[in-house]
PDB file of C-alpha atoms and ligand atoms in Angstrom:
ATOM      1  CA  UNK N   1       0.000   0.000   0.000  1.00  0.00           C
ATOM      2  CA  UNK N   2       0.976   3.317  -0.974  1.00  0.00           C
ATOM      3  CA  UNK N   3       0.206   7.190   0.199  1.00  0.00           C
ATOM      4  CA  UNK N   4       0.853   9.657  -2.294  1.00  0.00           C
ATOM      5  CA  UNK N   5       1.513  13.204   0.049  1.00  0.00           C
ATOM      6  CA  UNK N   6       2.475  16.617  -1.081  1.00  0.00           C
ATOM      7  CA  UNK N   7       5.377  18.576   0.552  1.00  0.00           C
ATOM      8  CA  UNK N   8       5.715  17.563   4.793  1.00  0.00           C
ATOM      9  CA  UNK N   9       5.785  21.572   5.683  1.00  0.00           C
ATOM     10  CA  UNK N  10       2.429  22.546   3.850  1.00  0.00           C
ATOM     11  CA  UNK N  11       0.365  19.787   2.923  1.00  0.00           C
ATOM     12  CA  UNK N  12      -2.136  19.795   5.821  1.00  0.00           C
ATOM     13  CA  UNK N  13      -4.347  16.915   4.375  1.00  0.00           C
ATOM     14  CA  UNK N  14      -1.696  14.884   3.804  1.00  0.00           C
ATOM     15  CA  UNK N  15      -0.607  15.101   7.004  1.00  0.00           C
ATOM     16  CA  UNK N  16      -3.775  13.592   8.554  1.00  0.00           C
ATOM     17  CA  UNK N  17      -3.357   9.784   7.249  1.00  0.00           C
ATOM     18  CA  UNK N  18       0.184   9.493   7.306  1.00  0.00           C
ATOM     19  CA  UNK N  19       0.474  10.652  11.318  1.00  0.00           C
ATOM     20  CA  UNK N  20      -2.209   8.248  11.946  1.00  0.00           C
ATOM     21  CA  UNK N  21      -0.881   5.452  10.162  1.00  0.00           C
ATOM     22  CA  UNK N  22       2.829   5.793  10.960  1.00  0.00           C
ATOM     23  CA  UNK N  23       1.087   6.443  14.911  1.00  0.00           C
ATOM     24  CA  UNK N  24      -0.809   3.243  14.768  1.00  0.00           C
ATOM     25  CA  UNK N  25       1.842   1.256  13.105  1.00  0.00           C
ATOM     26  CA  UNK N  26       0.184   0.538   9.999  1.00  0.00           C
ATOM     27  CA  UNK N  27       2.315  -0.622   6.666  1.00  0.00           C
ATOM     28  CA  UNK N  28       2.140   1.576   4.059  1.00  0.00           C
ATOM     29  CA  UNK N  29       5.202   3.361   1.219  1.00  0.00           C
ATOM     30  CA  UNK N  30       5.216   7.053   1.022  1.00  0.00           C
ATOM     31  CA  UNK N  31       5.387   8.179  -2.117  1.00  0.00           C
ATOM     32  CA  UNK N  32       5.882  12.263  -2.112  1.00  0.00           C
ATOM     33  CA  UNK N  33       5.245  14.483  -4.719  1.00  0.00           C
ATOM     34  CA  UNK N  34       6.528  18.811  -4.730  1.00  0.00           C
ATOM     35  CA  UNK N  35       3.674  21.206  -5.170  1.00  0.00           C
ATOM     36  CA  UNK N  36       3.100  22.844  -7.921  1.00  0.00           C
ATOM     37  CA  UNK N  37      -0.416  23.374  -8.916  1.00  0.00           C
ATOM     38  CA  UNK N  38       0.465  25.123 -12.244  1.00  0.00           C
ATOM     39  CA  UNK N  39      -1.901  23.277 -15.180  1.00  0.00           C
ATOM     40  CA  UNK N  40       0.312  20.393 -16.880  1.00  0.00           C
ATOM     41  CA  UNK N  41       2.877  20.422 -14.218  1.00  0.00           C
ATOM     42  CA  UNK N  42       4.813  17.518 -13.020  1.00  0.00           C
ATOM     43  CA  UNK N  43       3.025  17.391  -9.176  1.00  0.00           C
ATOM     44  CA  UNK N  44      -0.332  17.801 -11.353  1.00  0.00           C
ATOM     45  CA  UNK N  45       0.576  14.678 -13.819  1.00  0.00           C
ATOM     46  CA  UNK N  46       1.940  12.873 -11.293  1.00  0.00           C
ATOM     47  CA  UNK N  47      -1.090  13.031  -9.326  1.00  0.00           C
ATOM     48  CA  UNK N  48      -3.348  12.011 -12.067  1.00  0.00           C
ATOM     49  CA  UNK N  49      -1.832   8.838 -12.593  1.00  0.00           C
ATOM     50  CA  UNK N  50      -2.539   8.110  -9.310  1.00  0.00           C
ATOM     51  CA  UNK N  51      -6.404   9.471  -8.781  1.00  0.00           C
ATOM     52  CA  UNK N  52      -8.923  11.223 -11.002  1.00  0.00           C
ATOM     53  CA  UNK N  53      -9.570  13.764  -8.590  1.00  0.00           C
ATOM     54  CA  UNK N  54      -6.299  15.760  -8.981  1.00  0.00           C
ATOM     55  CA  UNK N  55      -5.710  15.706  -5.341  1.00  0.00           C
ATOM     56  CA  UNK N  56      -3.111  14.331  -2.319  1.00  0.00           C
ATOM     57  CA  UNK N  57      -3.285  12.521  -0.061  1.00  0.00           C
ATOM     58  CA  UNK N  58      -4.053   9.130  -2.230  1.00  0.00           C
ATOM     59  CA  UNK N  59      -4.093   5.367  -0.586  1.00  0.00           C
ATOM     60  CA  UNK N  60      -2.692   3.109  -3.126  1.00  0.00           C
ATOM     61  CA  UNK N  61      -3.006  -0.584  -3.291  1.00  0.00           C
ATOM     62  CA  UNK N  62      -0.583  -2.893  -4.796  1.00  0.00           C
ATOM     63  CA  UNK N  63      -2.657  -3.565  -7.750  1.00  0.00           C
ATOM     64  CA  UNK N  64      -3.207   0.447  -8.463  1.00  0.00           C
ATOM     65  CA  UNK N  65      -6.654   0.511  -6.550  1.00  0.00           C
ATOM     66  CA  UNK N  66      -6.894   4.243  -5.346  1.00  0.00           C
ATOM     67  CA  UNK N  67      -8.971   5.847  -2.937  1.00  0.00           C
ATOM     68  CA  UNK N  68      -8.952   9.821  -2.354  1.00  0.00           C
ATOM     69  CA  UNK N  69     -10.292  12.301  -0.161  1.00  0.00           C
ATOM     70  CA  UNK N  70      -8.956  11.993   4.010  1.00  0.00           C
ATOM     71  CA  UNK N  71     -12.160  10.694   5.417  1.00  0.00           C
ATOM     72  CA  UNK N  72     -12.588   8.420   2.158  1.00  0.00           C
ATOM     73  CA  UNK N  73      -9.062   6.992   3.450  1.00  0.00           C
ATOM     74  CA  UNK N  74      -9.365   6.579   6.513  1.00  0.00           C
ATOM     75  CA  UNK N  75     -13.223   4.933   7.070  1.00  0.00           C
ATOM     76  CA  UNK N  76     -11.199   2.567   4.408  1.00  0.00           C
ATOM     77  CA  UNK N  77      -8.138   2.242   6.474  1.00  0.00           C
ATOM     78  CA  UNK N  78     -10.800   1.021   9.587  1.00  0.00           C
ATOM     79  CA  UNK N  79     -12.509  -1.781   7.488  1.00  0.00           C
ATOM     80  CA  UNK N  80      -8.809  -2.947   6.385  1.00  0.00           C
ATOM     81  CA  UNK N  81      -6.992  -2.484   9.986  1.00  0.00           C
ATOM     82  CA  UNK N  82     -10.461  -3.080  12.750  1.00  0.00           C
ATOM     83  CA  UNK N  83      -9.184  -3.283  15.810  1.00  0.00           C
ATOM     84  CA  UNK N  84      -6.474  -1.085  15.509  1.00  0.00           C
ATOM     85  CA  UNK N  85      -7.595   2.085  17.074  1.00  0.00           C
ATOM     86  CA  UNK N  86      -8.395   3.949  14.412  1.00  0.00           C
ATOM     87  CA  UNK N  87     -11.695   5.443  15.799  1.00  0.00           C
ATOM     88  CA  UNK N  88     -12.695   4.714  19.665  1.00  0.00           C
ATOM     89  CA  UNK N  89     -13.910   1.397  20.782  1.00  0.00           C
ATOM     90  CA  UNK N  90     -17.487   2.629  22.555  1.00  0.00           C
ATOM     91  CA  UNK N  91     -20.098   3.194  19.662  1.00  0.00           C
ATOM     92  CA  UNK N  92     -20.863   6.855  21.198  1.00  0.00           C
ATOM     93  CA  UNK N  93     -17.255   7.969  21.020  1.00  0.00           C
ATOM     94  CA  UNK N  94     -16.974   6.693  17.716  1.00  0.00           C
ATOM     95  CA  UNK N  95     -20.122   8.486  16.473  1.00  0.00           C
ATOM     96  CA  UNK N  96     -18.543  11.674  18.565  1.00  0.00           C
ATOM     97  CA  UNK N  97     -15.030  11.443  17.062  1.00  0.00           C
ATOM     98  CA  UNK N  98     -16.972  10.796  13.378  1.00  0.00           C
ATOM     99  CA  UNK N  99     -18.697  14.148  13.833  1.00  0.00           C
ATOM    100  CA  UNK N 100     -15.685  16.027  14.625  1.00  0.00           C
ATOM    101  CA  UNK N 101     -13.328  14.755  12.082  1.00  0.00           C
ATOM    102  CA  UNK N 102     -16.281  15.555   9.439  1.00  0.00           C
ATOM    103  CA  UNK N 103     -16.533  19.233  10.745  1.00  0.00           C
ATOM    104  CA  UNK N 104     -12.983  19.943  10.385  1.00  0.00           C
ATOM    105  CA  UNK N 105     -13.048  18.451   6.949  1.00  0.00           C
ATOM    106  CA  UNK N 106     -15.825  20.571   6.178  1.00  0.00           C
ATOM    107  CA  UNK N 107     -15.383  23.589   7.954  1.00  0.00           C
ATOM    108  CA  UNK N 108     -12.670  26.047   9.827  1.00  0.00           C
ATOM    109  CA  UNK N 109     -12.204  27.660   6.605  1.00  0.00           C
ATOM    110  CA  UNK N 110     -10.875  31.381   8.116  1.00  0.00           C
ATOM    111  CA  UNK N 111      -8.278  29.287   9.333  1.00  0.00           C
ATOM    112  CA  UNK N 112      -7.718  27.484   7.242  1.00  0.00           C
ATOM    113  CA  UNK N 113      -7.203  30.569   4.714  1.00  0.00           C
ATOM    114  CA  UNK N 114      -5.738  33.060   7.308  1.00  0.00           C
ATOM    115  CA  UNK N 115      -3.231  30.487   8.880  1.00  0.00           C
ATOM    116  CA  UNK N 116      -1.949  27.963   6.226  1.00  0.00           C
ATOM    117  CA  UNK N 117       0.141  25.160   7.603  1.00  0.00           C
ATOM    118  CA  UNK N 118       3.636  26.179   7.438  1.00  0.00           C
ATOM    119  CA  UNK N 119       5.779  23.848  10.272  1.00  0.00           C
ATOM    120  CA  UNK N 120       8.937  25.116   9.386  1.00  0.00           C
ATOM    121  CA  UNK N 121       7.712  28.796  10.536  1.00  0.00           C
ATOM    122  CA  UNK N 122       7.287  30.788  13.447  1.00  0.00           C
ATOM    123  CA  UNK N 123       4.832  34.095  12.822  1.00  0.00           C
ATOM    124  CA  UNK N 124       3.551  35.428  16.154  1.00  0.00           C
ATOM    125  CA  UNK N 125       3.534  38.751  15.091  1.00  0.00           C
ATOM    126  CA  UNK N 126       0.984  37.407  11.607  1.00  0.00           C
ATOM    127  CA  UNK N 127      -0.703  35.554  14.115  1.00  0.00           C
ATOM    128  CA  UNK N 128      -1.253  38.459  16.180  1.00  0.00           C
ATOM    129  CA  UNK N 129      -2.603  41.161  13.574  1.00  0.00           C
ATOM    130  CA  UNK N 130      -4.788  38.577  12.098  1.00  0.00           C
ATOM    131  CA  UNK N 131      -6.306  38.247  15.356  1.00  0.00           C
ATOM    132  CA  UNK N 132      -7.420  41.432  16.036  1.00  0.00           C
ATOM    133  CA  UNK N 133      -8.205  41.701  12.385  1.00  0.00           C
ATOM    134  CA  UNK N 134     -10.436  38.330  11.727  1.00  0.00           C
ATOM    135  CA  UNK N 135     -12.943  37.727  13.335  1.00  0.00           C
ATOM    136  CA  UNK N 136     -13.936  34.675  11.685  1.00  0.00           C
ATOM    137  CA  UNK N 137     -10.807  33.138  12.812  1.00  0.00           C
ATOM    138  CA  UNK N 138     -11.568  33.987  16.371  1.00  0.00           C
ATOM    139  CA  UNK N 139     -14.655  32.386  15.905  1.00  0.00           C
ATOM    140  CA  UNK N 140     -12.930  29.466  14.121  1.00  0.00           C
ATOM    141  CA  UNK N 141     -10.432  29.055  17.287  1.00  0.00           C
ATOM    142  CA  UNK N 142     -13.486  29.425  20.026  1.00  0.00           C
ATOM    143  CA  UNK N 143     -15.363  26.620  18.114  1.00  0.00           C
ATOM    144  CA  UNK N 144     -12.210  24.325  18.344  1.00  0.00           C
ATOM    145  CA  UNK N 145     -11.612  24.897  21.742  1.00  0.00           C
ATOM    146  CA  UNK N 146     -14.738  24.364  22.957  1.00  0.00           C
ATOM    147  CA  UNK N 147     -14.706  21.052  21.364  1.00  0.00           C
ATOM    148  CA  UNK N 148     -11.451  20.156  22.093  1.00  0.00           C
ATOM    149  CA  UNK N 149     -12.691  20.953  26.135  1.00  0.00           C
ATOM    150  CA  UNK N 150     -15.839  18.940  25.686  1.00  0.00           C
ATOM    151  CA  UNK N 151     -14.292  15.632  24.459  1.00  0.00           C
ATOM    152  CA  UNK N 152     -10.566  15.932  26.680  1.00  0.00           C
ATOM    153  CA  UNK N 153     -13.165  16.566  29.927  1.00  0.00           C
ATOM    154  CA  UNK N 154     -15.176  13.294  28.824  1.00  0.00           C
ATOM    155  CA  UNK N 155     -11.795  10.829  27.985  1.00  0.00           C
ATOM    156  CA  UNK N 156      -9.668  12.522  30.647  1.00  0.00           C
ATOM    157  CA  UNK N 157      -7.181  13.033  27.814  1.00  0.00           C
ATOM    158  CA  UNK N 158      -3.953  13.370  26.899  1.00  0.00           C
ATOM    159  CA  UNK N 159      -5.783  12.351  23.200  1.00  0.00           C
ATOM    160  CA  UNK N 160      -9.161  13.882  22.402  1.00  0.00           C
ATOM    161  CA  UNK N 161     -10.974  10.350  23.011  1.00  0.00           C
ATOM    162  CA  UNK N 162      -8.235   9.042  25.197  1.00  0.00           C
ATOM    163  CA  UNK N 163      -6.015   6.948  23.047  1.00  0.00           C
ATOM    164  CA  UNK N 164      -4.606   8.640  19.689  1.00  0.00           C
ATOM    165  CA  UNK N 165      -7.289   8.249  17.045  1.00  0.00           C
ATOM    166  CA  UNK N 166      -8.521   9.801  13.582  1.00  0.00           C
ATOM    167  CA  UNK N 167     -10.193  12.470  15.334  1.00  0.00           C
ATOM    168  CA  UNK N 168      -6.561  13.885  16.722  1.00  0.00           C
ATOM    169  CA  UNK N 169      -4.559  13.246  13.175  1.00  0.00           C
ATOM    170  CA  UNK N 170      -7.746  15.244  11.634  1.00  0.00           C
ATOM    171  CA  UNK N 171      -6.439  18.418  14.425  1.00  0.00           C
ATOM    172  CA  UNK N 172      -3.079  17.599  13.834  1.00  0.00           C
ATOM    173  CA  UNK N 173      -2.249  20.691  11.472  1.00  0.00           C
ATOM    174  CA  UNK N 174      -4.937  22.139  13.485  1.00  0.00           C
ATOM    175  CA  UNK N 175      -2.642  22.169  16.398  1.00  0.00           C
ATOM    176  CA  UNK N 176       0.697  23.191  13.866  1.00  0.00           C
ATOM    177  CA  UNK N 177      -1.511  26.474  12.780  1.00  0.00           C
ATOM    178  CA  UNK N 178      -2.158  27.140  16.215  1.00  0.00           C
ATOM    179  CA  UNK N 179       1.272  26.670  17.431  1.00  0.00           C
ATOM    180  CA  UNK N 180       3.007  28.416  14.829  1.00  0.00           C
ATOM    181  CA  UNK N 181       0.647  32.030  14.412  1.00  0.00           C
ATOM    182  CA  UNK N 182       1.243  31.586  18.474  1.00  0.00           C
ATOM    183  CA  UNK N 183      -2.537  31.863  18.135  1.00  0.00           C
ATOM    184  CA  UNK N 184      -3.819  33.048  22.052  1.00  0.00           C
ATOM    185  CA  UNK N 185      -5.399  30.090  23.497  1.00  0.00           C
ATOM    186  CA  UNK N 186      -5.969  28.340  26.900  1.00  0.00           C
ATOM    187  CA  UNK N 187      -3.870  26.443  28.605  1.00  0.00           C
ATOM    188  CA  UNK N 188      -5.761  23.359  28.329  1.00  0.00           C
ATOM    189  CA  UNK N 189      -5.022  23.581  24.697  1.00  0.00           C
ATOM    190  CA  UNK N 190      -2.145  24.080  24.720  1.00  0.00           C
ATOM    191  CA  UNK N 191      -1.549  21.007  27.421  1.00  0.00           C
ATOM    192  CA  UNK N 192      -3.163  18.892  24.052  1.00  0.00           C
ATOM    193  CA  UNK N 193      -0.804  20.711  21.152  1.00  0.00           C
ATOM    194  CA  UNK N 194       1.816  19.363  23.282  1.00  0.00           C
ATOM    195  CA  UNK N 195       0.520  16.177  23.335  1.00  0.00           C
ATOM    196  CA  UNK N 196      -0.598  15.755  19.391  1.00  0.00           C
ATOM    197  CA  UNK N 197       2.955  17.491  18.415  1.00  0.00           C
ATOM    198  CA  UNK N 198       4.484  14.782  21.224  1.00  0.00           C
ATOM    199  CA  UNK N 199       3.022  11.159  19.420  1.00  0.00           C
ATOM    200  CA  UNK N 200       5.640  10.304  17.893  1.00  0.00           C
ATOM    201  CA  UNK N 201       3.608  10.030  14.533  1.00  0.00           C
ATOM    202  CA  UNK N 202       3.108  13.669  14.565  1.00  0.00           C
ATOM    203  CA  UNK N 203       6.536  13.687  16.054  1.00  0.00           C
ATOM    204  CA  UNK N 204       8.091  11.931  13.384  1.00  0.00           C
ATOM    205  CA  UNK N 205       6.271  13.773  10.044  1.00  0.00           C
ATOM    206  CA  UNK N 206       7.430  17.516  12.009  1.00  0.00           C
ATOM    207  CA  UNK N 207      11.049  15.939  12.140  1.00  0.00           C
ATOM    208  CA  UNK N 208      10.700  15.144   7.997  1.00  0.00           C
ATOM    209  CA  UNK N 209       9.016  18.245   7.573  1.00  0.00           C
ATOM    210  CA  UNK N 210      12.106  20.816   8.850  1.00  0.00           C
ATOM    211  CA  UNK N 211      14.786  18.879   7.207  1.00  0.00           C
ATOM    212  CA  UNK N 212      12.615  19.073   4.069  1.00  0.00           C
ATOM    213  CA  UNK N 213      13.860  22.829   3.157  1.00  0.00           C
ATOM    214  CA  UNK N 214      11.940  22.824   0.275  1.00  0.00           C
ATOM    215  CA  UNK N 215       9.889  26.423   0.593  1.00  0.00           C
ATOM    216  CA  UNK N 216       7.583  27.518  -2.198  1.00  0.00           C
ATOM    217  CA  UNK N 217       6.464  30.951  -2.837  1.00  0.00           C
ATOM    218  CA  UNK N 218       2.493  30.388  -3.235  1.00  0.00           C
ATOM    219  CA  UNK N 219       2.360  28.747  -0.186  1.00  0.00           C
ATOM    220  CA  UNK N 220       4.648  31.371   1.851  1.00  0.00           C
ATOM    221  CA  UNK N 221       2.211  34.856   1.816  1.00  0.00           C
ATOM    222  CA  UNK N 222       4.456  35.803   4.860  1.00  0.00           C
ATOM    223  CA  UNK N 223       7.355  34.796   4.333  1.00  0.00           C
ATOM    224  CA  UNK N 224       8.359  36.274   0.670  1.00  0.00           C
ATOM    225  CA  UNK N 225      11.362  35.593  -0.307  1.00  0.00           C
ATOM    226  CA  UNK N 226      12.027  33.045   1.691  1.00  0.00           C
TER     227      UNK N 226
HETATM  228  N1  GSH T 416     -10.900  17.123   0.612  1.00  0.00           N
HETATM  229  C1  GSH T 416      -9.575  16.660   0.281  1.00  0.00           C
HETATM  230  C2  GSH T 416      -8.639  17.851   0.193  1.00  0.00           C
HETATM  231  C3  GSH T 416      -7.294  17.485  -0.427  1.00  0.00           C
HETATM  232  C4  GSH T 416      -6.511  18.708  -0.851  1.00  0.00           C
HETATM  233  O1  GSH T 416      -7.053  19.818  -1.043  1.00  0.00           O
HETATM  234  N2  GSH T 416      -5.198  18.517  -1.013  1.00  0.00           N
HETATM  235  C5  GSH T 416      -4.344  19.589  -1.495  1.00  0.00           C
HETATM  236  C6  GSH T 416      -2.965  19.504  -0.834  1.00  0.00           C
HETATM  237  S1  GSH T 416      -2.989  19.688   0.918  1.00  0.00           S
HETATM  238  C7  GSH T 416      -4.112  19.424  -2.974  1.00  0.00           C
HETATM  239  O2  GSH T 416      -3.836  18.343  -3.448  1.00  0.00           O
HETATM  240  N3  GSH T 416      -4.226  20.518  -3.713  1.00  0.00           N
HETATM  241  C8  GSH T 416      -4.024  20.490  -5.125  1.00  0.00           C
HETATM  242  C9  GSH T 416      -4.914  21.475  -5.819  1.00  0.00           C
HETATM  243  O3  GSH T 416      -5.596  22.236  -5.126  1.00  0.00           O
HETATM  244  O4  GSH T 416      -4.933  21.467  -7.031  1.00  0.00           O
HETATM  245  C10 GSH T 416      -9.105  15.632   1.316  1.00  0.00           C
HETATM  246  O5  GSH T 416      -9.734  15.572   2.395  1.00  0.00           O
HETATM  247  O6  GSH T 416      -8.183  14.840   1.043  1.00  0.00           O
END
């Protein structure tokens, strides 16, 4: 098995099935391909060969057998790999963790335009104009920690239902973008960013990610020049 990722420092949806599979200790080959989203280019060929819908992360089989999209990959990675922790064990926390996972693949989108993941950087000072100067971001940030409260108070922790599961890969960048604009949160959350960024799967794709050194202009709008 295969999964196709995009650059370690930017590519926040990559990030979410490799950290959980390399957490859980399930087999897979990475195959990475550089950004560059220009029409025709080589990441854009590449990626077609792989999956019709133009887009990383992609699960591979052996026999060429793709399947796209994060929560597409990992619902399939749980049928292949039961057992393995992928989404809680009580049907409840499953459901929960399911619901959360779905609203930050639908949703958080001032964040997710304001604060692109960016490992390699620090940017306090970004992080701290666009708060006074979003507000949809704050709202973005209150929404997550409110969650993030909810279901650490209900597990008792360190992982958002306990153990490491889908639900913490899908924060995962979360946690990078919050770290790295030095974003002003509580304490409790930052108690979990320590945690995610401390699992060694997280551990080990932020460790690939700085010795990458491979920083692109489109995805640096702070940094220019870089
Ligand atoms: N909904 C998709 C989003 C995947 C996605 O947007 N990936 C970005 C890289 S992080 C990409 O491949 N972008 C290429 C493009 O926009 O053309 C998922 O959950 O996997």
């Amino acid at each position: 098995m295969q999964l196709v990722i995009g650059n370690k420092n930017y590519s926040s949806w990559s990030m979410r099935p490799w950290v959980l599979m390399r957490q859980l200790g399930l087999p897979f080959d990475e195959v990475k391909l550089r950004f560059d989203f220009a029409p025709d280019s080589a990441f854009r060929r590449a990626v077609a060969s792989f999956s019709p819908a133009g887009r990383v992360p992609v699960l591979v089989d052996d026999d060429g057998f793709a399947v796209w999209d994060t929560l597409a990959i990992v619902e399939t990675l749980n049928e292949r790999f039961p057992g393995r922790g992928i989404w809680p064990a009580a049907a409840r926390d499953r459901a929960r963790a399911r619901s959360l996972a779905a609203e930050m693949h639908a949703g958080f989108g001032a964040l997710r335009s304001h604060c692109p993941m960016n490992i390699e950087a620090t940017l306090p000072e970004v992080g701290a104009r666009l708060w006074v100067e979003q507000a949809a971001l704050r709202a973005d940030v209150a929404r997550i920690e409110t969650m993030w409260a909810q279901a650490l108070s209900a597990s008792g922790g360190p992982f958002l239902f306990g153990a490491f599961s889908a639900a913490d890969a899908f924060y995962a960048p979360v946690c990078m973008r919050l770290r790295g604009y030095a974003l002003p949160v509580v304490q409790t959350t930052l108690d979990y960013i320590d945690s995610v960024a401390a699992a060694p799967g997280v551990a080990a794709w932020v460790a690939d990610a700085l010795v990458e050194q491979d920083f692109l202009d489109f995805e640096e709008p702070y940094r220019k020049g870089r």
